[in-house]
XYZ file of C-alpha atoms in Angstrom:
575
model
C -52.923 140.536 -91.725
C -51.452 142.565 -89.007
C -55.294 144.367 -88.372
C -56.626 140.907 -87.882
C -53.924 139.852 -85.815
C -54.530 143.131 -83.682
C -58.291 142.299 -84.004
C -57.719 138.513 -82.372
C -55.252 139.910 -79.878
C -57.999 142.589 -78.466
C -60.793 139.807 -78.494
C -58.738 137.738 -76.788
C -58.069 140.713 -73.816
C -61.349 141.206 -73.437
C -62.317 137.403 -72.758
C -59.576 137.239 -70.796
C -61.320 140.350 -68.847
C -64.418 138.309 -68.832
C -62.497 135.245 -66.792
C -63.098 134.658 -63.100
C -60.874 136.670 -60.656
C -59.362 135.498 -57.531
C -61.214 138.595 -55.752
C -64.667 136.798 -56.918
C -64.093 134.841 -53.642
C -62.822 137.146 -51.290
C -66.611 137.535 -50.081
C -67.060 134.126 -49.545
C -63.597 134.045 -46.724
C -65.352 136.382 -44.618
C -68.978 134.155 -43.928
C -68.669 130.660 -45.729
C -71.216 129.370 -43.041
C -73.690 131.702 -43.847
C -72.807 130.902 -47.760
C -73.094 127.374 -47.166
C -76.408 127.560 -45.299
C -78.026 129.775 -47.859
C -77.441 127.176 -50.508
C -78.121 124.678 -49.012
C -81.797 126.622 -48.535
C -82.047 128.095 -52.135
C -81.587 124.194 -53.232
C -84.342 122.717 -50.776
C -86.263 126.065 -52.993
C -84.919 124.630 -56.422
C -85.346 121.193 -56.653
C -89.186 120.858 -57.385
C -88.980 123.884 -59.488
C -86.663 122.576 -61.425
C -88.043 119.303 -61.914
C -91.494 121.090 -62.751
C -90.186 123.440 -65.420
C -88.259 120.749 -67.038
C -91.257 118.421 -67.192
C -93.154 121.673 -68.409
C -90.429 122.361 -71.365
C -91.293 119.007 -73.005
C -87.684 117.219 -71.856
C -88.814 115.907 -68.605
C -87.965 116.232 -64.746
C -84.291 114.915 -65.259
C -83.599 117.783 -67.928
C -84.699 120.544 -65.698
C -82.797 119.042 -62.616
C -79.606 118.746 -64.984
C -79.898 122.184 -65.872
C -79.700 123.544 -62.079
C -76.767 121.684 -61.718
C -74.611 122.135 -64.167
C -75.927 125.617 -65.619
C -76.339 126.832 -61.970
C -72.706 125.844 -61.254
C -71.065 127.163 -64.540
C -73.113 130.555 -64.115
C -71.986 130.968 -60.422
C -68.623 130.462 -60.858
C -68.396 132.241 -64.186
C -71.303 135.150 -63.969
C -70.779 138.800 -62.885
C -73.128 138.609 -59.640
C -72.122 137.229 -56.322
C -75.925 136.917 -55.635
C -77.764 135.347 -58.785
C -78.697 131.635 -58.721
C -78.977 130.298 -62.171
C -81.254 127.395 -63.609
C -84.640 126.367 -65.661
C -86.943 129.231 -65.184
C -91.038 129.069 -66.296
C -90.392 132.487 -68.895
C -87.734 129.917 -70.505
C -89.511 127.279 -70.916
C -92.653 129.292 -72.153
C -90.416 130.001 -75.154
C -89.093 126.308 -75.602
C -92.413 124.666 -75.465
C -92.791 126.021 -79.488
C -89.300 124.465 -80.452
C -89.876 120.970 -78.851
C -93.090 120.400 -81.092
C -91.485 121.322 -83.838
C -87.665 120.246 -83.489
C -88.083 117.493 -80.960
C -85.787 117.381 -78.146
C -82.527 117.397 -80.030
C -83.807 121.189 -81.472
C -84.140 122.759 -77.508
C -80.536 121.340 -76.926
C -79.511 123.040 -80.366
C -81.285 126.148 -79.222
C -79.955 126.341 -76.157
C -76.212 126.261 -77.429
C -76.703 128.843 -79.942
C -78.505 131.242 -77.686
C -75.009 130.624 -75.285
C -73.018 131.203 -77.915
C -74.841 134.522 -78.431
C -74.693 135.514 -74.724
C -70.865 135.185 -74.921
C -70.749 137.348 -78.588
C -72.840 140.189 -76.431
C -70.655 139.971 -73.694
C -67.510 140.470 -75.979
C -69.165 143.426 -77.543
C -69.802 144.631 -73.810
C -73.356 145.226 -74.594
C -74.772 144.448 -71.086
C -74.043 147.861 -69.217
C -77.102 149.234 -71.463
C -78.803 147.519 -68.922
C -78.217 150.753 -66.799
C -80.512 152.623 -68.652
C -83.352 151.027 -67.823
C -85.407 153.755 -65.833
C -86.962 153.105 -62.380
C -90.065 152.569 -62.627
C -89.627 149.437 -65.281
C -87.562 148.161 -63.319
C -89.754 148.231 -60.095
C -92.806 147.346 -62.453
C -90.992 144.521 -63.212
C -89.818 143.572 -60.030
C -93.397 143.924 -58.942
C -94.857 141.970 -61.171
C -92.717 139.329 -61.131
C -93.518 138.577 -57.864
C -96.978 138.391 -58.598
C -96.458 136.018 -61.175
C -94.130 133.616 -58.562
C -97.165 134.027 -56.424
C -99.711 133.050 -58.683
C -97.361 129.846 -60.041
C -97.688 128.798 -56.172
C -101.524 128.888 -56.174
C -102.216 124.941 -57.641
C -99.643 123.469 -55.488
C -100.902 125.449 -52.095
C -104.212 124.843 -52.716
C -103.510 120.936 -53.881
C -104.543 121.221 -57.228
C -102.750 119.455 -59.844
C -104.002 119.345 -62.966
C -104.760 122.798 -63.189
C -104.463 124.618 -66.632
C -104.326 127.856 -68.760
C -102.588 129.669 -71.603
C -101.154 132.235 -69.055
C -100.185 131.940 -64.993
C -103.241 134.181 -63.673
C -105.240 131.435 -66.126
C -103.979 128.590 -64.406
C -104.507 129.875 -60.545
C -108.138 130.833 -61.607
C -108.359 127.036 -62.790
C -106.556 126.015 -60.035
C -108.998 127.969 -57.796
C -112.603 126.869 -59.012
C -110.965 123.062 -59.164
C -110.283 123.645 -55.225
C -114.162 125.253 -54.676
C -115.177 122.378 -56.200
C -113.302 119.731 -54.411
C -111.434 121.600 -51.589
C -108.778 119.954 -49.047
C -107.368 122.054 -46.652
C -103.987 119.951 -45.936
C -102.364 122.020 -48.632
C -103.413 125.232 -47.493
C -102.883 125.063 -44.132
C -99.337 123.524 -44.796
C -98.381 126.353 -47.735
C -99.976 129.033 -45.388
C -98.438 128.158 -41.998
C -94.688 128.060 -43.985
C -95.094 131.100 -44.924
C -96.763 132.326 -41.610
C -93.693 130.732 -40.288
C -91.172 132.386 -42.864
C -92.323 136.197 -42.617
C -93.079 135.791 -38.764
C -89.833 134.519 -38.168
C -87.672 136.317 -40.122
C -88.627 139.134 -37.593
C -88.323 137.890 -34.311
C -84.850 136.143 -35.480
C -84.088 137.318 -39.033
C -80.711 135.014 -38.632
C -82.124 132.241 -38.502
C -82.897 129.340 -42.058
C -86.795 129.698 -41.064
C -87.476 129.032 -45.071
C -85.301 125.222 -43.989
C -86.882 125.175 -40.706
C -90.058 125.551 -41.765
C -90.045 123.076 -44.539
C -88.666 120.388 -42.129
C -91.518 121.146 -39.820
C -93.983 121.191 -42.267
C -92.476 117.540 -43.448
C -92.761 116.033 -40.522
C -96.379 116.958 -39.877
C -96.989 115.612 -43.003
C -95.973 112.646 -42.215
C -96.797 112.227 -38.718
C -100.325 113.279 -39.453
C -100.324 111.075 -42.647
C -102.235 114.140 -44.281
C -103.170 113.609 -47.875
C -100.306 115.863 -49.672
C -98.982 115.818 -52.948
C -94.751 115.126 -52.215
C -91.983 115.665 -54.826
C -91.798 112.003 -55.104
C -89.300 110.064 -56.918
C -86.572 111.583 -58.315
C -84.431 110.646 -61.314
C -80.645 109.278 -60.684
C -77.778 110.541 -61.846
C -76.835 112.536 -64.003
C -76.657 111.678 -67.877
C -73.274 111.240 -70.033
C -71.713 114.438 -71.839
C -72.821 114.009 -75.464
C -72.710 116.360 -78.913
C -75.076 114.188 -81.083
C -77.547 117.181 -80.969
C -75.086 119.133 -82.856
C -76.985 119.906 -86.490
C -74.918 122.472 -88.524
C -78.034 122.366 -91.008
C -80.609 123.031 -88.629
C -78.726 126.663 -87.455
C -81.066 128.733 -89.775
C -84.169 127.056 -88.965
C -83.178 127.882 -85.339
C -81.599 130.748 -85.092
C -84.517 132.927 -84.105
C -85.581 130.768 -81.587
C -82.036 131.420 -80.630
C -82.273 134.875 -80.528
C -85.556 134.705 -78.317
C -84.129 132.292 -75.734
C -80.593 134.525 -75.764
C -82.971 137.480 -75.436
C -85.107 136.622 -72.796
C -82.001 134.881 -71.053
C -79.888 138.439 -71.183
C -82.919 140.575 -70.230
C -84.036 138.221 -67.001
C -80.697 138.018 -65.666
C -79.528 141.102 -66.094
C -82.424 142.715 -64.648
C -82.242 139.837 -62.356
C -78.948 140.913 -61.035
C -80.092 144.488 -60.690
C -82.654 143.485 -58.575
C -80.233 141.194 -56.247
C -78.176 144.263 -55.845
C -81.098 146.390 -54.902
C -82.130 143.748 -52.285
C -78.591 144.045 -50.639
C -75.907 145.861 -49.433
C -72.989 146.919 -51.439
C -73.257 144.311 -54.036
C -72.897 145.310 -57.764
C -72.821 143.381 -60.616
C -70.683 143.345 -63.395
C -73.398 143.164 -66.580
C -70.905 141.694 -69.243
C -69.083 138.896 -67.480
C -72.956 137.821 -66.745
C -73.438 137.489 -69.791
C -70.194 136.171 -70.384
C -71.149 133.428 -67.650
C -75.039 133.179 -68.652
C -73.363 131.687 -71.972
C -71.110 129.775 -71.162
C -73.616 128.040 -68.803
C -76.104 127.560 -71.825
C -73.159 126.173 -73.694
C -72.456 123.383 -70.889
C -75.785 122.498 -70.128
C -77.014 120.687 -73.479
C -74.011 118.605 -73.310
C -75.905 117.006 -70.414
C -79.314 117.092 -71.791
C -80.006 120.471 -70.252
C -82.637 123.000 -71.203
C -81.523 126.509 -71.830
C -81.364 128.514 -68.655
C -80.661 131.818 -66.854
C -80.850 133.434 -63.702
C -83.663 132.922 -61.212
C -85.392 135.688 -59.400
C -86.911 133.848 -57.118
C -84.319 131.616 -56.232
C -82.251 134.672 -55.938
C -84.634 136.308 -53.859
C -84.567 133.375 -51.395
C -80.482 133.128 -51.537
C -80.802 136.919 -50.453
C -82.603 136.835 -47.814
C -81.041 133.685 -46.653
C -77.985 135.837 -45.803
C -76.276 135.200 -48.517
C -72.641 137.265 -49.333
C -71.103 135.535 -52.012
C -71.074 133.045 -54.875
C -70.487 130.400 -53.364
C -73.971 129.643 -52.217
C -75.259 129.804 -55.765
C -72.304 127.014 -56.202
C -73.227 125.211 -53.063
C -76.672 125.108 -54.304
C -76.003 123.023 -57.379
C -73.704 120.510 -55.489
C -76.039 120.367 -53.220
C -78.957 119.470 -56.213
C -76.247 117.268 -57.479
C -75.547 115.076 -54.157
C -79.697 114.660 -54.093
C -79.491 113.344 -57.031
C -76.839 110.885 -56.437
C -77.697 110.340 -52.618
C -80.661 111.949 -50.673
C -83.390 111.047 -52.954
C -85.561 109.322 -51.132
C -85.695 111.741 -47.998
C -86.233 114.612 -50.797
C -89.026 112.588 -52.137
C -91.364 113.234 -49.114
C -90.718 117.304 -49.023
C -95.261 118.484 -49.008
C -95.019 120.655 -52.750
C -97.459 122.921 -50.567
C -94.766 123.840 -48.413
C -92.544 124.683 -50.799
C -94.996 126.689 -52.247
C -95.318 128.724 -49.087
C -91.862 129.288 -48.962
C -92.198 131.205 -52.422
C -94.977 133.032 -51.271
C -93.212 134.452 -48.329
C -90.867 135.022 -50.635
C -92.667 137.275 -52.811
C -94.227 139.442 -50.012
C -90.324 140.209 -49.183
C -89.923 141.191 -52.860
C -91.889 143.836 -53.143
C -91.248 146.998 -51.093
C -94.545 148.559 -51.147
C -93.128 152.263 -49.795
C -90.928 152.718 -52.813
C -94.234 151.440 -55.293
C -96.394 154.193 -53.989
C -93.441 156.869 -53.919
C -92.986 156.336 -57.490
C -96.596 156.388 -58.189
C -96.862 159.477 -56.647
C -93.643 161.125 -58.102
C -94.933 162.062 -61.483
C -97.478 161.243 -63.766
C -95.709 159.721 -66.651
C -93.703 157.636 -63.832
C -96.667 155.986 -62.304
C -98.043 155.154 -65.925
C -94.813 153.303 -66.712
C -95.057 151.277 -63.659
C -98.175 150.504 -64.211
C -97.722 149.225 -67.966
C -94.251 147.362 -66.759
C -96.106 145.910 -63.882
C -99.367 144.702 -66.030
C -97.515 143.289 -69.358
C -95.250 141.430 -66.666
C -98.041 139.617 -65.453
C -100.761 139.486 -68.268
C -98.066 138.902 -70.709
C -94.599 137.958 -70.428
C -91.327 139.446 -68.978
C -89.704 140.467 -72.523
C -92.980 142.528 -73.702
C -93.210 144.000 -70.346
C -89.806 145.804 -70.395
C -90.489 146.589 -74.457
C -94.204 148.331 -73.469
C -92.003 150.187 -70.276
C -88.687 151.341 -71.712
C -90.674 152.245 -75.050
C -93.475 154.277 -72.895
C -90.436 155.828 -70.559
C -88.815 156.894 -74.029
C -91.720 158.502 -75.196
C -92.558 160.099 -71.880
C -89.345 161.827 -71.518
C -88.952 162.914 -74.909
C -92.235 164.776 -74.914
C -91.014 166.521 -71.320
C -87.799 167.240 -73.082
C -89.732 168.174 -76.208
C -92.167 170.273 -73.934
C -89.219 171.931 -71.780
C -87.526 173.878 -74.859
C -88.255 177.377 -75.266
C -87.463 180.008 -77.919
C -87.248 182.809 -76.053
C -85.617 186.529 -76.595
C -83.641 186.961 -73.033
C -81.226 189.874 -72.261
C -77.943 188.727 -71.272
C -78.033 188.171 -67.317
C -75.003 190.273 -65.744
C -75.435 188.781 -62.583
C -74.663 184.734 -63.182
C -72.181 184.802 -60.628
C -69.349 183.340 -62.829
C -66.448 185.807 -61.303
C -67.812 184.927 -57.800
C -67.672 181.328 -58.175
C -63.708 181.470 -59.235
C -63.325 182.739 -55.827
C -65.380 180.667 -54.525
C -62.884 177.816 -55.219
C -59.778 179.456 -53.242
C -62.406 179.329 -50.503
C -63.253 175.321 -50.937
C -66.937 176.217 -52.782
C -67.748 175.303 -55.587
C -71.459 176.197 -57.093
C -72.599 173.912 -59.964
C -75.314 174.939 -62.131
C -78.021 172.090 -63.679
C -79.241 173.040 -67.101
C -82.002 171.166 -69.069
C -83.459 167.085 -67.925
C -82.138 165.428 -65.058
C -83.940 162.317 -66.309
C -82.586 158.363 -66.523
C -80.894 158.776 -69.741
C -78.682 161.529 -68.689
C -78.667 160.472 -65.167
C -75.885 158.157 -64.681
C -73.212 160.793 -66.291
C -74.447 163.249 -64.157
C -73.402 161.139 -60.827
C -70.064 160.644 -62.281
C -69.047 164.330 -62.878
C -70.683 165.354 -59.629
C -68.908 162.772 -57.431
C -65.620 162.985 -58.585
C -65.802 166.775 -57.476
C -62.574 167.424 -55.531
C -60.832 169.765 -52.821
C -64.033 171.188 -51.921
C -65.871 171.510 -48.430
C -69.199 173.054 -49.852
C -71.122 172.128 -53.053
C -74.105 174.225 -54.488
C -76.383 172.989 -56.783
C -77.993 175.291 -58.685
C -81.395 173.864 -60.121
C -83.065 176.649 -61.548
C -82.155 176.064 -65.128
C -83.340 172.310 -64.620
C -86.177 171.338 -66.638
C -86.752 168.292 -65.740
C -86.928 165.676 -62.858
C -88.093 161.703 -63.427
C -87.886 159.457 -60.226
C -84.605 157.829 -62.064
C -82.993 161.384 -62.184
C -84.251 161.985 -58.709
C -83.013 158.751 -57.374
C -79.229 159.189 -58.993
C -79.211 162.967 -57.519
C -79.906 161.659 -53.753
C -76.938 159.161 -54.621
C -74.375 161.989 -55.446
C -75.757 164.017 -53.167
C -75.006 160.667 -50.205
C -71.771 160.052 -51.724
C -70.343 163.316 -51.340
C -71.616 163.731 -47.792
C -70.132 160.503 -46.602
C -66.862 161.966 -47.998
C -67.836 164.984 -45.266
C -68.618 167.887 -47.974
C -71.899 169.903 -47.056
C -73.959 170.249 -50.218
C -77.112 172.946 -50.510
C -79.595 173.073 -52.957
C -80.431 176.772 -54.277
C -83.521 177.450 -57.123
C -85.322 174.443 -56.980
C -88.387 175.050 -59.098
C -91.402 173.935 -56.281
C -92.668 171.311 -58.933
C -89.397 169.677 -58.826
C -89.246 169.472 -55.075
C -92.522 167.812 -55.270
C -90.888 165.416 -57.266
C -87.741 164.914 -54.895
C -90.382 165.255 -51.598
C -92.023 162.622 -53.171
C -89.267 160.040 -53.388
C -87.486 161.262 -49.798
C -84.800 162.656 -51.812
C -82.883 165.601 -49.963
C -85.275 166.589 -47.771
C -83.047 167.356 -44.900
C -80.909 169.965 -47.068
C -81.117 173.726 -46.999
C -82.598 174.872 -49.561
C -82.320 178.599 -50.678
C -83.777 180.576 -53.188
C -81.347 181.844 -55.194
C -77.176 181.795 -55.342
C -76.358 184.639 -53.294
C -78.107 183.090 -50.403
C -76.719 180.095 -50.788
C -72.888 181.200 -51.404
C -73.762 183.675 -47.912
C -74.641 180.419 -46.021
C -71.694 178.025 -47.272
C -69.278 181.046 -46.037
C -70.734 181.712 -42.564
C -71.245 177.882 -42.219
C -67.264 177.453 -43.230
C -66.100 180.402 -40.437
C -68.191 178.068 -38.055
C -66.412 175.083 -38.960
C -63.034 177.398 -38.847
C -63.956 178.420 -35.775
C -64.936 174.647 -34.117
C -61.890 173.169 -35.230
C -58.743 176.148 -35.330
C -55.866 173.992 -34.972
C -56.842 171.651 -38.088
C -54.930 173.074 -41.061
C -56.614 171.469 -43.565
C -60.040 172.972 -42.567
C -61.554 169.116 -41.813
C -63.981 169.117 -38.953
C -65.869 165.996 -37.048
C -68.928 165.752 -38.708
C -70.366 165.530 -35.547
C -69.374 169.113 -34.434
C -70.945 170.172 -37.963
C -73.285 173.089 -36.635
C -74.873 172.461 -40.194
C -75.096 168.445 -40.472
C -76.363 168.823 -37.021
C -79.973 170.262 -38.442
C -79.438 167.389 -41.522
């Protein structure tokens, strides 16, 4: 009794953990304006997607529209990213389409709550900060990919095409494609091509500016000044439905429950990787994994009460809230009460929105997504790097988003266990006498320290190694002594240039010494360290940290602590 008393009472603390904060909306204090406008943006984004991905999961428009609402709002307050915007998704409804032919509508809404249930169950066990292990390269496949797919899903509606249709996305814009050679209007086009025009031109001259909003509002008008021959959004259903638990079937669990587990699968995996994406897009955000999943159930939970279908977070809606400007949850919230007054009251002016300019708003999107420096770095990095972007990147697009980041993580596994495999050698080597080890304890008294890297630096050891190397203390110089590394990925790469950044900012001067030269191609590669000295062995190193400490000494005399303005640094001067 008292062990499952003591079991309850840590569950409980660690739900309680998984609760909203009161310092979830400190961000949105310091720009609600720019909050505001951003969601009010990402929902102009939302609304025909969601009312085309319900209609396309078998429940209809209304479903998909409840879903942004309610799900949306539950996940933003609730959810561990200040960026994500939540709601029906095409990879979701991919996977529901199979459930509604053979459970009927009631068996998606039984789906749905099970896979939230099982969201909230991984979030307990804190199971989402694996999500950190996910090398590089998948994730920029991914990212990559993803964007292609968004693009392609705009192709009918820009060119005006709507009864396109294919097992896949790439099959339906080739449909979508001959149908326009065969027929072509050019309303659509020009209307999805000059919002985008618009969007990407714009966002340089005044990058502050809503030009995703102003653009669609232009593009509306001309639409309807012109009286050009564009599919609209058109009418939109009203209201929203009545909480209700009649799809509750205790005897249908077992049927279900692997549908379950694919729709809590792909829902974990997309947002997660979803979030880690939003991050990467922005500036000091991070997410918390587990209260994501935490809130990425609890939404799924909520939203069949209204009829919803199961949901999760949207890439591309969280692309646009990004580069909308916004800093906090509370656009992701402003863009389901914003969804929620259209339904209620601006319906009819929402009803006349050209589906080709929202289309061009995604596309601009997806040009933003993809950063096409860091793509070719990593392709050029390493072999084995460049493969797994490539597989990520093609199974994202050919296939679907779960298989892609199997094939990637499985090929990155393989990959670096046959480098690890390959590094190890069994070898008869006298004992070296001149390792330094005496020298480096009085290295310390002088505020050096020389650490020495033995075996992989590669993304499954990565992380630990920029925790140990940043908490490094009392110390003016840091060495880092490569030559026992074996081996360097781009994820390993990437986490080194973070310690390395994060101990600079905190004004400690770090050299590299022994860097094997196919290694440095690596880090040259990715822009990692390249301004740092770089010596060839220890001694040379140690030599340079102590004259560049008596020129520090010397610059600043009357400091006792040995601190000096960077910006007297006689060394950070040639960084």
């Amino acid at each position: 009794m008292t062990v499952h008393a003591e079991a309850v009472r840590r569950v409980a603390a660690r739900v309680a953990d998984l609760l909203p904060r009161r310092s979830d909306w400190t961000a949105a204090r310091r720009g609600p304006r720019r909050d505001l406008l951003a969601g009010l943006t990402v929902a102009v984004v939302a609304l025909p997607l969601a009312l085309a991905f319900g209609v396309s999961s078998g429940l209809g428009a209304g479903a998909g529209l409840v879903t942004a609402v309610v799900a949306g709002a539950v996940a933003a307050v609730f959810g561990g990213s200040n960026l994500q915007v939540s709601g029906p998704t095409g990879a979701m409804t991919v996977v529901l389409v199979p459930v509604v032919a053979a459970f009927g509508p009631a068996g998606v809404l039984m789906v749905g709550a099970m896979a939230g249930a099982i969201l909230i169950a991984l979030a307990v066990a804190r199971l989402g900060r694996y999500v950190r292990y996910l090398p590089t390269p998948v994730i920029e496949g991914f990212t990559a990919g993803i964007a292609v797919v968004i693009a392609l899903q705009q192709v009918p509606a820009a060119l005006g095409v709507a009864d396109a249709h294919g097992a896949k996305v790439w099959a339906v814009a080739a449909d979508a494609v001959l149908r326009f050679v065969a027929d072509p209007a050019p309303a659509p086009v020009l209307t999805a091509l000059g919002v985008a025009a618009a969007m990407l031109a714009g966002g340089r001259w005044r990058p502050q500016l809503p030009w995703s909003l102003i653009a669609v509002a232009a593009a509306t008008v001309l639409v309807v000044v012109l009286h050009a021959d564009v599919a609209r959004i058109g009418t939109l259903p009203a209201g929203l439905p009545a909480p209700s638990l009649d799809f509750l079937d205790p005897h249908a669990v077992a049927r279900l429950l692997p549908s379950a587990l694919a729709v809590a699968a792909l829902a974990a995996l997309e947002s997660l990787l979803c979030a880690t994406v939003a991050d990467a897009m922005s500036v000091d955000q991070h997410h918390d994994p587990d209260r994501e999943l935490f809130g990425q159930g609890l939404a799924n939970l909520v939203s069949p009460v209204f009829g919803g279908i199961p949901a999760t977070a949207a890439i591309a809606r969280t692309a646009v809230n990004v580069r909308a400007g916004a800093g906090s949850r509370l656009a992701a919230l402003t863009h389901a009460a914003v969804l929620a007054a259209i339904i209620f009251v601006a319906a009819p002016l929402v009803a006349g929105i050209p589906l080709a300019a929202l289309a061009g708003v995604l596309l601009a999107t997806t040009v933003r997504m993809v950063e096409a420096s860091a793509l070719l770095a990593l392709a050029r990095s390493t072999r084995g790097d460049a493969l797994v972007l490539a597989l990520t990147f093609t199974v994202t697009v050919a296939v679907d988003l779960v298989a892609a980041v199997v094939v990637g993580l499985g090929a990155a596994v393989v990959l670096a266990l046959r480098a690890v495999a390959r590094s190890v050698r069994l070898e008869q080597v006298p004992l070296d006498t001149t390792d330094h080890s005496d020298e480096e304890h009085q290295l310390l008294t002088e505020h050096i320290v020389a650490y020495r890297l033995d075996g992989p630096l590669f993304f499954a050891a990565a992380h630990h190694f920029l925790i140990e190397l940043s908490d490094v203390a009392d110390v003016r110089v840091v060495i880092l002594r490569m030559s026992r590394v074996t081996t360097v990925d781009a994820t390993g790469a990437h986490v080194l240039g973070d310690a390395i950044a994060r101990l600079r900012r905190r004004g400690i001067t770090v050299l590299l010494s022994g860097v094997a030269p196919h290694h440095d191609q690596v880090l040259t590669a990715l822009g990692v360290a390249d301004e740092l000295p770089r010596f060839p062995d220890t001694p040379a190193a140690i030599a340079h940290a102590r004259v560049h400490l008596q020129e520090q000494h010397a610059h600043s005399p009357a400091d006792p602590t040995g601190a000096v303005d960077r910006a007297a640094d006689p060394l950070e001067s040639q960084n």
